[in-house]
XYZ file of C-alpha atoms in Angstrom:
703
model
C 13.180 -18.044 18.779
C 12.088 -20.682 21.291
C 9.306 -18.341 22.378
C 7.487 -19.114 19.129
C 7.461 -22.809 19.881
C 10.430 -24.563 18.307
C 9.009 -28.035 18.705
C 9.625 -30.870 16.293
C 8.343 -29.657 12.943
C 5.137 -31.351 11.864
C 4.148 -30.757 8.260
C 0.818 -31.082 6.547
C 1.567 -32.489 3.117
C -0.389 -30.780 0.364
C 0.357 -32.826 -2.707
C -1.917 -30.766 -4.911
C -0.239 -27.551 -3.840
C 3.403 -28.391 -3.396
C 3.643 -26.308 -0.198
C 3.521 -27.059 3.495
C 2.124 -25.611 6.656
C 4.156 -26.414 9.752
C 3.824 -26.134 13.496
C 6.840 -24.567 15.156
C 9.654 -22.706 13.502
C 11.646 -25.823 12.751
C 15.325 -25.876 11.812
C 14.918 -23.613 8.785
C 14.618 -20.396 10.785
C 17.723 -21.137 12.811
C 19.654 -20.883 9.558
C 18.907 -17.148 9.511
C 21.492 -16.614 12.245
C 24.259 -18.028 10.068
C 26.227 -15.957 7.608
C 25.410 -16.693 3.999
C 28.230 -17.854 1.779
C 26.512 -16.401 -1.289
C 23.706 -13.897 -1.776
C 20.214 -15.371 -1.901
C 18.858 -16.094 -5.386
C 17.156 -13.110 -6.980
C 13.870 -14.955 -7.477
C 13.415 -15.416 -3.731
C 12.911 -11.680 -3.279
C 10.390 -11.314 -6.086
C 7.804 -14.082 -6.000
C 4.165 -14.649 -5.141
C 3.682 -15.102 -1.371
C 3.122 -18.678 -0.280
C 0.270 -17.459 1.911
C -1.610 -14.195 2.252
C -4.844 -12.668 3.553
C -5.400 -14.929 6.582
C -8.810 -14.178 8.036
C -10.857 -15.752 10.841
C -14.546 -16.464 10.305
C -16.994 -14.584 12.544
C -16.997 -17.371 15.162
C -13.292 -18.142 14.836
C -13.953 -21.772 13.936
C -12.568 -21.380 10.420
C -9.531 -19.682 8.932
C -9.430 -18.612 5.276
C -6.245 -17.704 3.426
C -4.773 -17.617 -0.042
C -2.174 -20.338 -0.622
C 0.187 -20.431 -3.551
C 0.192 -23.806 -5.232
C 2.716 -25.571 -7.405
C 1.151 -23.839 -10.425
C 2.066 -20.453 -8.942
C -1.542 -19.239 -8.809
C -2.847 -18.596 -5.275
C -6.022 -20.423 -4.311
C -8.584 -19.724 -1.612
C -8.387 -22.332 1.159
C -10.130 -22.892 4.496
C -8.740 -24.549 7.640
C -10.664 -25.861 10.641
C -9.010 -24.097 13.585
C -10.199 -26.789 15.991
C -8.847 -29.865 14.244
C -6.149 -28.107 12.183
C -6.785 -30.565 9.405
C -5.280 -30.064 5.933
C -6.693 -27.015 4.162
C -9.706 -27.375 1.905
C -9.264 -25.844 -1.537
C -12.290 -23.597 -2.023
C -11.536 -21.773 -5.281
C -8.671 -21.309 -7.687
C -8.548 -20.047 -11.276
C -5.806 -20.913 -13.730
C -5.667 -17.562 -15.504
C -6.646 -14.932 -12.914
C -5.790 -14.261 -9.296
C -8.226 -14.100 -6.426
C -8.026 -10.662 -4.859
C -9.995 -9.449 -1.818
C -11.622 -12.094 0.390
C -14.399 -11.585 2.978
C -16.338 -13.924 5.258
C -20.065 -13.502 4.615
C -20.859 -15.774 7.558
C -19.291 -18.899 9.042
C -20.313 -20.977 6.025
C -19.733 -18.683 3.032
C -17.082 -16.395 1.583
C -17.106 -13.545 -0.914
C -14.192 -12.652 -3.149
C -13.361 -10.713 -6.286
C -10.543 -11.230 -8.761
C -7.568 -9.134 -9.755
C -8.348 -7.200 -12.929
C -5.681 -4.655 -13.857
C -6.176 -2.653 -17.010
C -3.895 0.292 -16.417
C -6.664 2.443 -14.979
C -6.976 3.666 -11.421
C -10.664 2.717 -11.526
C -10.037 -0.650 -13.174
C -10.378 -2.446 -9.860
C -13.824 -0.916 -9.348
C -15.218 -1.984 -12.686
C -15.182 -5.468 -14.089
C -13.418 -7.221 -11.200
C -16.395 -9.459 -10.582
C -17.694 -10.808 -7.292
C -18.164 -14.443 -6.304
C -19.779 -16.338 -3.445
C -18.668 -19.816 -2.412
C -19.223 -22.201 0.485
C -16.339 -22.791 2.857
C -16.240 -26.392 1.583
C -15.870 -25.196 -2.012
C -19.474 -25.931 -2.968
C -21.769 -23.516 -4.749
C -19.202 -21.277 -6.439
C -21.287 -18.610 -8.142
C -20.488 -15.322 -9.903
C -22.545 -12.337 -8.780
C -21.321 -9.501 -11.031
C -20.747 -9.326 -14.782
C -17.151 -8.912 -15.837
C -15.272 -7.270 -18.658
C -14.029 -10.617 -19.932
C -15.895 -13.893 -20.429
C -15.788 -16.452 -17.664
C -15.100 -19.855 -19.245
C -13.155 -20.915 -16.158
C -16.343 -20.984 -14.050
C -17.404 -24.606 -14.402
C -20.986 -24.957 -15.556
C -21.600 -21.212 -15.665
C -22.078 -20.055 -19.228
C -24.855 -17.486 -18.934
C -24.912 -14.148 -17.151
C -28.630 -13.962 -16.406
C -29.386 -12.273 -13.103
C -25.872 -10.987 -12.548
C -25.291 -7.494 -11.246
C -24.023 -4.965 -13.824
C -20.338 -4.610 -14.522
C -20.027 -1.425 -12.448
C -21.350 -3.065 -9.257
C -18.744 -3.272 -6.482
C -18.771 -4.598 -2.937
C -18.747 -1.690 -0.489
C -18.834 -3.397 2.916
C -19.748 -6.615 4.711
C -21.428 -6.065 8.105
C -19.015 -6.769 10.944
C -19.784 -10.216 12.295
C -21.430 -11.341 9.043
C -25.011 -11.356 7.841
C -27.265 -12.354 4.964
C -26.912 -9.035 3.105
C -23.952 -6.918 2.024
C -23.773 -3.323 0.901
C -23.048 -2.861 -2.799
C -22.469 0.227 -4.894
C -23.016 1.136 -8.534
C -19.959 3.139 -9.570
C -20.502 5.863 -12.117
C -17.637 7.563 -13.939
C -17.833 10.443 -16.387
C -14.468 9.959 -18.050
C -13.174 6.576 -16.765
C -10.610 8.540 -14.776
C -12.415 9.362 -11.565
C -15.539 8.248 -9.722
C -18.400 10.669 -10.177
C -21.002 8.892 -8.024
C -21.610 5.675 -6.067
C -25.233 4.632 -5.583
C -25.881 2.155 -2.772
C -28.086 -0.908 -2.458
C -28.382 -3.918 -0.149
C -27.762 -7.266 -1.811
C -28.353 -10.875 -0.732
C -25.666 -13.055 -2.384
C -27.751 -16.213 -1.885
C -31.082 -15.054 -3.304
C -29.667 -12.128 -5.340
C -32.453 -9.947 -3.932
C -31.725 -6.209 -3.962
C -32.923 -3.291 -1.843
C -31.970 0.083 -3.226
C -31.244 2.948 -0.838
C -32.636 6.394 -1.648
C -29.951 8.742 -2.999
C -28.915 11.556 -0.653
C -30.527 14.942 -1.330
C -27.200 16.744 -1.837
C -26.101 14.961 -5.005
C -23.272 12.673 -6.059
C -21.052 10.869 -3.533
C -17.554 9.614 -4.327
C -16.864 7.853 -1.029
C -18.934 6.325 1.776
C -18.209 5.267 5.346
C -20.379 2.655 7.035
C -21.071 1.647 10.616
C -20.441 -1.961 11.734
C -23.975 -2.954 10.717
C -23.275 -1.783 7.162
C -25.432 1.341 7.325
C -24.049 4.405 5.479
C -23.142 7.126 7.979
C -20.658 9.421 6.169
C -20.904 10.651 2.584
C -17.868 12.357 1.041
C -18.158 14.322 -2.174
C -15.823 16.584 -4.079
C -16.504 19.314 -6.574
C -13.524 21.178 -8.010
C -11.228 21.806 -5.035
C -13.912 21.595 -2.337
C -14.691 18.499 -0.257
C -18.069 18.182 1.446
C -18.685 15.770 4.312
C -22.230 14.805 5.296
C -23.377 12.752 8.294
C -26.455 10.626 8.986
C -26.878 9.768 12.659
C -28.159 6.352 13.827
C -31.939 6.274 13.779
C -32.135 9.302 11.477
C -33.014 9.628 7.798
C -31.780 13.153 7.224
C -28.213 14.083 6.318
C -26.336 16.969 7.947
C -23.332 18.701 6.411
C -20.385 18.687 8.813
C -17.715 20.323 6.688
C -16.961 22.021 3.384
C -13.289 22.746 2.853
C -10.430 22.943 0.383
C -9.119 19.441 -0.315
C -5.477 20.278 0.433
C -6.025 21.932 3.826
C -8.737 19.797 5.430
C -8.729 20.407 9.225
C -9.937 16.834 9.820
C -10.792 13.736 7.861
C -13.383 11.016 8.689
C -11.956 7.536 9.309
C -14.532 5.234 10.865
C -17.883 4.915 12.635
C -18.317 2.453 15.494
C -21.451 0.738 16.768
C -22.231 3.482 19.273
C -22.447 6.071 16.510
C -19.081 7.645 17.366
C -17.367 9.213 14.377
C -13.590 8.794 14.512
C -11.488 11.320 12.607
C -7.903 12.232 11.854
C -7.581 15.759 13.199
C -5.008 18.518 12.745
C -1.792 18.385 10.810
C -3.350 20.071 7.770
C -2.192 23.648 7.967
C -4.189 24.665 11.022
C -1.318 24.731 13.514
C 1.535 27.101 14.171
C 3.943 24.190 13.985
C 3.151 23.766 10.310
C 4.370 27.234 9.413
C 7.545 26.790 11.472
C 8.356 23.444 9.908
C 7.701 24.749 6.415
C 10.149 27.558 7.100
C 12.797 25.017 8.000
C 12.754 25.278 11.777
C 10.015 22.850 12.774
C 10.284 19.388 14.260
C 6.930 18.106 12.952
C 4.967 19.156 16.038
C 2.110 19.601 13.559
C 1.313 15.941 13.056
C -2.245 14.648 12.860
C -3.942 12.668 15.647
C -6.890 10.334 16.183
C -9.916 11.874 17.881
C -13.651 11.391 18.192
C -15.978 13.975 16.695
C -17.992 16.330 18.899
C -21.322 16.921 17.149
C -22.266 19.625 19.661
C -19.371 21.857 18.591
C -19.129 20.595 15.000
C -15.436 19.765 15.316
C -13.169 17.030 16.718
C -12.772 16.702 20.466
C -10.089 19.013 21.848
C -8.239 16.107 23.481
C -7.055 13.469 21.037
C -7.425 9.762 21.720
C -4.216 8.580 20.026
C -1.098 10.685 19.474
C 2.074 9.394 17.775
C 4.794 12.039 18.333
C 6.762 12.711 15.166
C 4.273 10.890 12.933
C 0.867 11.609 11.465
C -1.819 9.216 12.601
C -2.028 6.644 9.835
C -4.195 3.657 10.615
C -7.606 2.126 11.087
C -10.023 1.385 13.889
C -10.463 -2.104 15.324
C -14.153 -2.883 15.755
C -15.635 -5.677 17.890
C -17.571 -8.056 15.630
C -20.060 -8.858 18.397
C -21.286 -5.403 19.358
C -19.528 -2.889 17.093
C -17.545 -1.414 19.976
C -14.271 0.387 19.185
C -11.543 -1.819 20.666
C -8.523 0.172 19.554
C -6.609 1.397 16.537
C -3.958 -0.116 14.302
C -1.447 2.536 13.249
C 2.064 3.038 11.939
C 4.727 5.055 13.734
C 8.172 3.898 12.644
C 6.648 0.394 12.536
C 3.143 -1.032 12.689
C 1.652 -1.074 16.173
C -1.730 -1.139 17.919
C -3.182 1.070 20.640
C -5.874 -0.874 22.494
C -8.711 0.806 24.364
C -9.848 -2.544 25.776
C -7.770 -4.014 28.659
C -8.486 -7.617 27.618
C -7.002 -7.013 24.185
C -4.097 -5.033 25.635
C -3.232 -7.933 27.936
C -3.438 -10.317 24.985
C -1.182 -8.032 22.921
C 1.348 -7.900 25.761
C 1.391 -11.699 25.948
C 1.817 -12.082 22.195
C 4.632 -9.509 22.178
C 6.321 -11.428 24.993
C 6.321 -14.552 22.826
C 7.397 -12.622 19.713
C 9.699 -9.801 20.865
C 11.057 -7.165 18.515
C 8.389 -7.736 15.874
C 5.206 -6.070 14.664
C 2.447 -8.394 15.876
C -1.087 -7.713 14.653
C -3.756 -9.788 16.355
C -7.377 -10.533 15.603
C -9.401 -12.462 18.140
C -12.712 -14.292 18.345
C -14.408 -15.112 21.675
C -11.677 -13.090 23.317
C -11.200 -13.424 27.069
C -12.798 -16.873 27.204
C -11.175 -20.297 27.371
C -12.385 -20.858 23.793
C -10.685 -17.760 22.369
C -9.058 -18.041 18.948
C -6.237 -15.610 18.179
C -4.782 -15.052 14.717
C -1.344 -13.421 14.750
C 0.338 -11.823 11.765
C 3.938 -11.188 12.781
C 6.616 -9.451 10.729
C 9.775 -7.390 10.933
C 12.273 -5.651 8.711
C 13.981 -9.032 8.194
C 10.869 -11.232 7.931
C 8.205 -10.749 5.224
C 5.660 -12.192 7.605
C 4.612 -15.235 9.606
C 1.086 -16.403 10.473
C 0.426 -18.014 13.845
C -2.651 -19.378 15.599
C -3.258 -19.469 19.332
C -6.262 -21.276 20.780
C -7.373 -20.865 24.380
C -5.598 -18.878 27.067
C -2.733 -21.257 27.787
C 0.042 -22.766 25.718
C 1.766 -20.697 23.077
C 1.281 -19.542 19.478
C 1.776 -22.133 16.751
C 3.301 -21.236 13.432
C 1.019 -21.969 10.481
C 3.326 -20.706 7.770
C 5.390 -17.871 6.361
C 4.695 -15.548 3.467
C 8.060 -16.224 1.840
C 9.700 -19.163 3.639
C 12.863 -19.147 1.518
C 13.470 -15.469 2.333
C 12.736 -15.953 6.037
C 15.477 -18.591 6.197
C 18.088 -16.141 4.888
C 20.119 -13.618 6.876
C 18.781 -10.220 5.872
C 19.865 -6.616 6.275
C 18.481 -4.432 9.041
C 16.542 -1.232 8.406
C 16.915 1.895 10.550
C 15.199 5.288 10.609
C 17.373 8.364 11.078
C 16.413 12.024 11.420
C 18.858 14.350 9.687
C 18.790 18.021 8.727
C 18.379 19.235 5.192
C 20.422 22.232 4.053
C 17.628 24.637 5.037
C 17.148 23.038 8.474
C 14.103 20.911 7.683
C 14.079 17.672 9.669
C 14.437 14.874 7.136
C 13.504 11.241 7.940
C 15.895 8.879 6.163
C 15.593 5.090 6.026
C 18.874 3.231 5.783
C 19.327 -0.428 4.858
C 22.886 -1.614 5.308
C 24.297 -4.863 3.912
C 25.337 -7.573 6.287
C 29.061 -7.590 7.153
C 31.080 -8.933 4.273
C 32.687 -12.337 4.602
C 36.052 -10.970 3.514
C 37.677 -8.021 5.216
C 38.632 -6.422 1.905
C 34.983 -5.834 1.037
C 34.012 -4.407 4.407
C 35.083 -0.808 3.748
C 32.952 1.969 2.274
C 30.074 0.521 0.314
C 28.465 1.524 -2.971
C 24.988 2.948 -2.499
C 21.632 3.343 -4.169
C 19.473 6.356 -3.345
C 16.039 4.757 -3.769
C 13.289 7.365 -4.189
C 9.663 6.532 -3.422
C 6.814 7.322 -5.791
C 3.772 9.427 -5.125
C 5.244 11.782 -4.244
C 2.566 12.801 -1.725
C 2.678 9.554 0.238
C 4.778 8.062 2.982
C 7.577 6.009 1.483
C 8.482 3.399 4.095
C 7.871 1.889 7.465
C 9.951 -0.546 9.488
C 9.020 -3.657 7.549
C 10.414 -6.001 4.951
C 10.516 -4.655 1.395
C 11.805 -6.676 -1.556
C 13.775 -4.107 -3.562
C 15.830 -2.602 -0.695
C 16.543 -6.063 0.704
C 17.524 -7.362 -2.720
C 19.911 -4.451 -3.300
C 21.395 -4.843 0.183
C 21.935 -8.547 -0.473
C 24.089 -7.500 -3.439
C 26.263 -5.291 -1.237
C 24.611 -1.871 -1.705
C 23.695 0.553 1.052
C 20.120 1.638 0.328
C 19.167 5.214 1.253
C 15.437 6.019 1.190
C 14.744 9.660 2.089
C 11.297 10.879 3.089
C 11.891 14.086 1.140
C 9.712 17.162 1.689
C 6.307 16.669 0.130
C 6.087 13.171 1.617
C 3.157 12.644 3.959
C 3.153 10.986 7.356
C 5.546 13.374 9.103
C 3.448 16.457 9.658
C 1.829 19.252 7.722
C 5.006 21.305 7.529
C 6.934 18.486 5.894
C 4.182 17.982 3.326
C 3.666 21.699 2.684
C 7.390 22.360 2.237
C 7.321 20.246 -0.930
C 4.684 22.233 -2.803
C 6.005 23.343 -6.197
C 9.447 21.983 -5.339
C 9.760 19.237 -7.935
C 13.357 19.136 -9.127
C 14.338 21.804 -6.593
C 14.256 21.490 -2.787
C 12.700 18.022 -3.072
C 15.677 17.009 -5.181
C 18.127 18.686 -2.786
C 16.732 16.564 0.067
C 17.927 13.439 -1.739
C 21.407 14.885 -2.114
C 21.406 15.964 1.545
C 20.456 12.464 2.692
C 23.330 11.085 0.647
C 25.704 13.706 2.063
C 24.723 12.622 5.579
C 25.425 8.953 4.775
C 28.808 9.908 3.299
C 29.682 12.021 6.361
C 28.757 9.046 8.556
C 31.287 7.003 6.544
C 28.650 4.523 5.466
C 28.930 5.121 1.717
C 31.599 5.454 -0.954
C 30.721 8.847 -2.527
C 32.277 7.790 -5.834
C 29.930 4.821 -6.267
C 26.333 6.000 -5.969
C 23.354 5.459 -8.242
C 19.906 7.054 -7.933
C 16.825 4.966 -8.726
C 13.044 4.966 -8.412
C 9.676 4.460 -10.034
C 6.864 6.874 -10.962
C 7.731 10.151 -9.174
C 10.799 8.323 -7.887
C 11.718 7.742 -11.509
C 11.300 11.458 -12.200
C 13.678 12.200 -9.304
C 16.133 9.623 -10.653
C 16.097 11.423 -14.009
C 16.510 14.834 -12.378
C 19.378 13.688 -10.160
C 22.064 14.003 -12.868
C 20.499 17.315 -13.979
C 20.277 19.019 -10.582
C 23.452 17.510 -9.141
C 25.793 16.579 -12.005
C 28.624 14.294 -10.932
C 26.922 13.228 -7.708
C 25.434 10.051 -9.169
C 27.413 7.675 -11.308
C 24.232 6.244 -12.869
C 20.424 6.411 -12.741
C 17.632 3.864 -13.085
C 14.014 4.924 -13.634
C 10.886 2.871 -14.212
C 7.417 4.089 -15.183
C 9.014 7.507 -14.771
C 7.364 10.848 -15.400
C 9.745 12.728 -17.693
C 7.834 15.967 -18.300
C 5.768 17.791 -15.639
C 4.076 19.857 -18.363
C 2.665 16.722 -19.971
C 1.273 15.694 -16.577
C -0.268 19.107 -15.991
C -1.677 19.722 -19.466
C -2.432 16.261 -20.792
C -3.151 15.850 -24.481
C -5.859 14.591 -26.784
C -3.673 11.927 -28.371
C -2.639 9.823 -25.373
C -4.759 8.360 -22.613
C -3.964 8.887 -18.951
C -5.971 8.486 -15.756
C -5.429 11.957 -14.291
C -8.864 13.483 -13.831
C -9.721 16.936 -15.129
C -10.615 17.974 -11.567
C -7.175 17.071 -10.201
C -5.417 18.536 -13.221
C -7.278 21.820 -12.912
C -7.523 22.324 -9.147
C -4.885 20.248 -7.325
C -1.785 19.716 -9.428
C -1.194 23.430 -10.126
C -0.894 23.995 -6.368
C 1.304 20.977 -5.728
C 3.476 21.033 -8.862
C 2.973 24.351 -10.650
C 0.650 26.186 -12.998
C 1.541 25.540 -16.655
C 0.247 29.000 -17.581
C 2.199 31.069 -15.052
C 5.082 28.738 -14.088
C 6.009 27.427 -17.514
C 9.648 28.512 -17.434
C 10.188 26.974 -14.001
C 8.488 23.742 -15.044
C 10.603 23.537 -18.184
C 13.741 23.965 -16.073
C 12.782 20.929 -13.976
C 11.671 18.770 -16.910
C 14.053 15.837 -17.550
C 12.787 15.762 -21.133
C 13.566 19.438 -21.698
C 16.920 19.002 -19.945
C 17.813 15.691 -21.596
C 21.088 17.050 -22.954
C 22.273 17.472 -19.356
C 21.653 13.829 -18.407
C 25.157 12.499 -18.884
C 25.065 9.601 -16.419
C 24.275 6.113 -17.796
C 20.536 5.460 -17.591
C 18.359 2.352 -17.324
C 14.804 3.207 -18.413
C 11.770 0.892 -18.141
C 8.143 1.575 -19.134
C 4.821 -0.223 -19.025
C 2.947 -0.617 -22.295
C -0.462 -0.230 -20.596
C 0.479 2.553 -18.208
C -2.227 5.207 -17.901
C -0.810 6.978 -14.869
C 2.444 7.801 -16.677
C 1.790 6.920 -20.330
C 4.579 5.310 -22.317
C 5.136 8.548 -24.245
C 7.027 9.879 -21.212
C 9.618 7.173 -21.767
C 9.733 7.108 -25.557
C 10.183 10.871 -25.849
C 13.055 10.832 -23.380
C 14.634 7.785 -25.032
C 14.569 9.532 -28.392
C 15.959 12.777 -26.957
C 18.842 10.940 -25.282
C 19.559 8.982 -28.466
C 19.664 12.251 -30.413
C 22.182 13.558 -27.875
C 24.366 10.482 -28.433
C 23.587 8.854 -25.064
C 20.823 6.280 -25.639
C 19.586 4.665 -22.420
C 19.295 0.976 -21.696
C 15.644 0.470 -22.587
C 13.029 -2.126 -21.689
C 9.287 -2.045 -22.304
C 6.903 -4.457 -20.588
C 3.855 -4.546 -22.824
C 1.676 -6.368 -20.267
C 2.321 -3.942 -17.392
C 0.439 -0.844 -16.355
C 1.816 1.522 -13.694
C 4.103 -0.731 -11.715
C 5.366 -4.281 -11.913
C 2.471 -6.659 -11.222
C 3.705 -9.766 -13.027
C 6.252 -11.670 -10.950
C 8.169 -12.588 -14.104
C 8.573 -8.896 -14.939
C 9.646 -8.045 -11.392
C 12.351 -10.677 -11.630
C 13.423 -9.641 -15.111
C 13.772 -5.993 -14.146
C 15.636 -6.832 -10.930
C 18.044 -8.909 -13.005
C 18.605 -6.008 -15.404
C 19.040 -3.580 -12.515
C 21.565 -5.852 -10.801
C 23.636 -6.086 -13.988
C 23.360 -2.325 -14.610
C 24.530 -1.427 -11.103
C 27.293 -3.999 -11.280
C 28.695 -2.389 -14.410
C 28.589 1.184 -13.162
C 29.244 0.869 -9.413
C 32.036 -1.672 -9.520
C 35.132 -0.656 -7.541
C 37.911 0.859 -9.630
C 40.441 -1.583 -10.937
C 43.636 -1.804 -8.909
C 46.848 -0.680 -10.528
C 49.121 -3.563 -11.513
């Protein structure tokens, strides 16, 4: 701990905010090494971060971040990195949260606000855009919003504002007077049909429209560091088309047309030299994929980072970054001075960075020496000089995150603050990744969070467990970082098992492909196999296990008692899909955000075709199989959910009530798909804690 600079704590009092920023770790962190007499309060795990989104200005002189005040609403603040004077409050709204923040230049910032209306495209329409000086002067809205803006002092009219569907696309690396904006068009408010680009000056509100490409609508753009559009991505039915415009050229060239589910490569970034960086392989074009899908592979079919060879029309044969056992999942790091590619941030088991530049690699090595055993992401201005300014975001599985600043090339990093200071002062459970074998031989990544040793020997035997299933399902569930729900459950004495079941991404094509049309079948068996491994390892009491999850994870929690009766003592599901047929077919009488394109061309391949696979889909429908759900159930829904409309929950609730087993039910009318409101997160965690306590308590001892 001394490596981080445990000097006498010096606090900047922020009377208006009720929080502090300190230099050095201070005595609070040392407490983390002590055993806790009682579990940490529930609210500490589920609360707004004290600080978030730290970001250096283009020169490094200023640092912007969101700070949570005594009111609970984060505000945008700016700190002088030279004098480290108390932060200047730049903007804060009483009734909405500031969302994404960008430096326009050293003197101005852009930000939008968090507008959640239950729609996947809600963040692209009506979120607004604002410009403000780093001293808080000149706050000005730039885009019309869905709601009125009475909280903008002195701004009552909307003359000259961009239309409601205008969205910030990119800010040139290093800043500039213009930003790239897009006008988002949507045919059905479910999916983007086209984004038309234009340059925009936030100060003068002048606009320069770019000519539309000759090949039609574009749903996604990639830009070079100067903000120029270089890659246009469009989709029609199941086909994705990728077009390229080289530096200094006006014409677009098609690089690829391919089925969306088996893309041989995917564009990621364009650097200042005009190099196109792509994620190559791992999408069904390797022999390893077929072997893994058959149950004998070890994920040798993972994707890699490579540059694109325009002469051959495909990625370079030799990859630039390879992460054995993991798909490449990350982003390029671009130099703000010249647009050069400096390296790549990526996630293996934990977040890491591969640097191409030796100066940055040496800096990373020095930071890691000061902060060992942690994921340390650095951003640097004037790097390599005596005036360099280094921002460090450091985290681990037991620390939600700390922000440090390092000026010059001597001395050591200084702690500015922690995302959740109260949590960081607590002893927390460790997270480990294990590779086990499913019943058919498929290699199965399993994350395991184990409670700290119990204070009393009587409680240190086999533990109750929660099989926590991630949503998606076609995403990666975890990485080696801090996560509130697993840590909360572990603090209450539960072993938390998080399987990366087949169909999850991030572990190779074969692992993803093996999950196609396996809802409620092999995907469900993977969860049981992960539990069986934990039981065989004598980590879990097999008689005290609950299955839980949200979205697809909620579906799996509902199917657990159906597929494996008696294995789980209880189930908890939130925003859970209860009927695959309703997902696949939709209906005219309820609104969801699944596009017709996805419903027609993607979901039948991944889940099943409702016309030809109806019997199989009915067999894996928790709603259709409700009579077989005999385990106690906690069921939560969001009243504004458009991803999994509330009807999924109400139908299942009614079916279980008719069978004489009504679930514990809670509906959050102000939530969409997921818990956004901190108060709802805390309320549900409280209900879940009580539910698990009732059903996973140890059996009473005989008198």
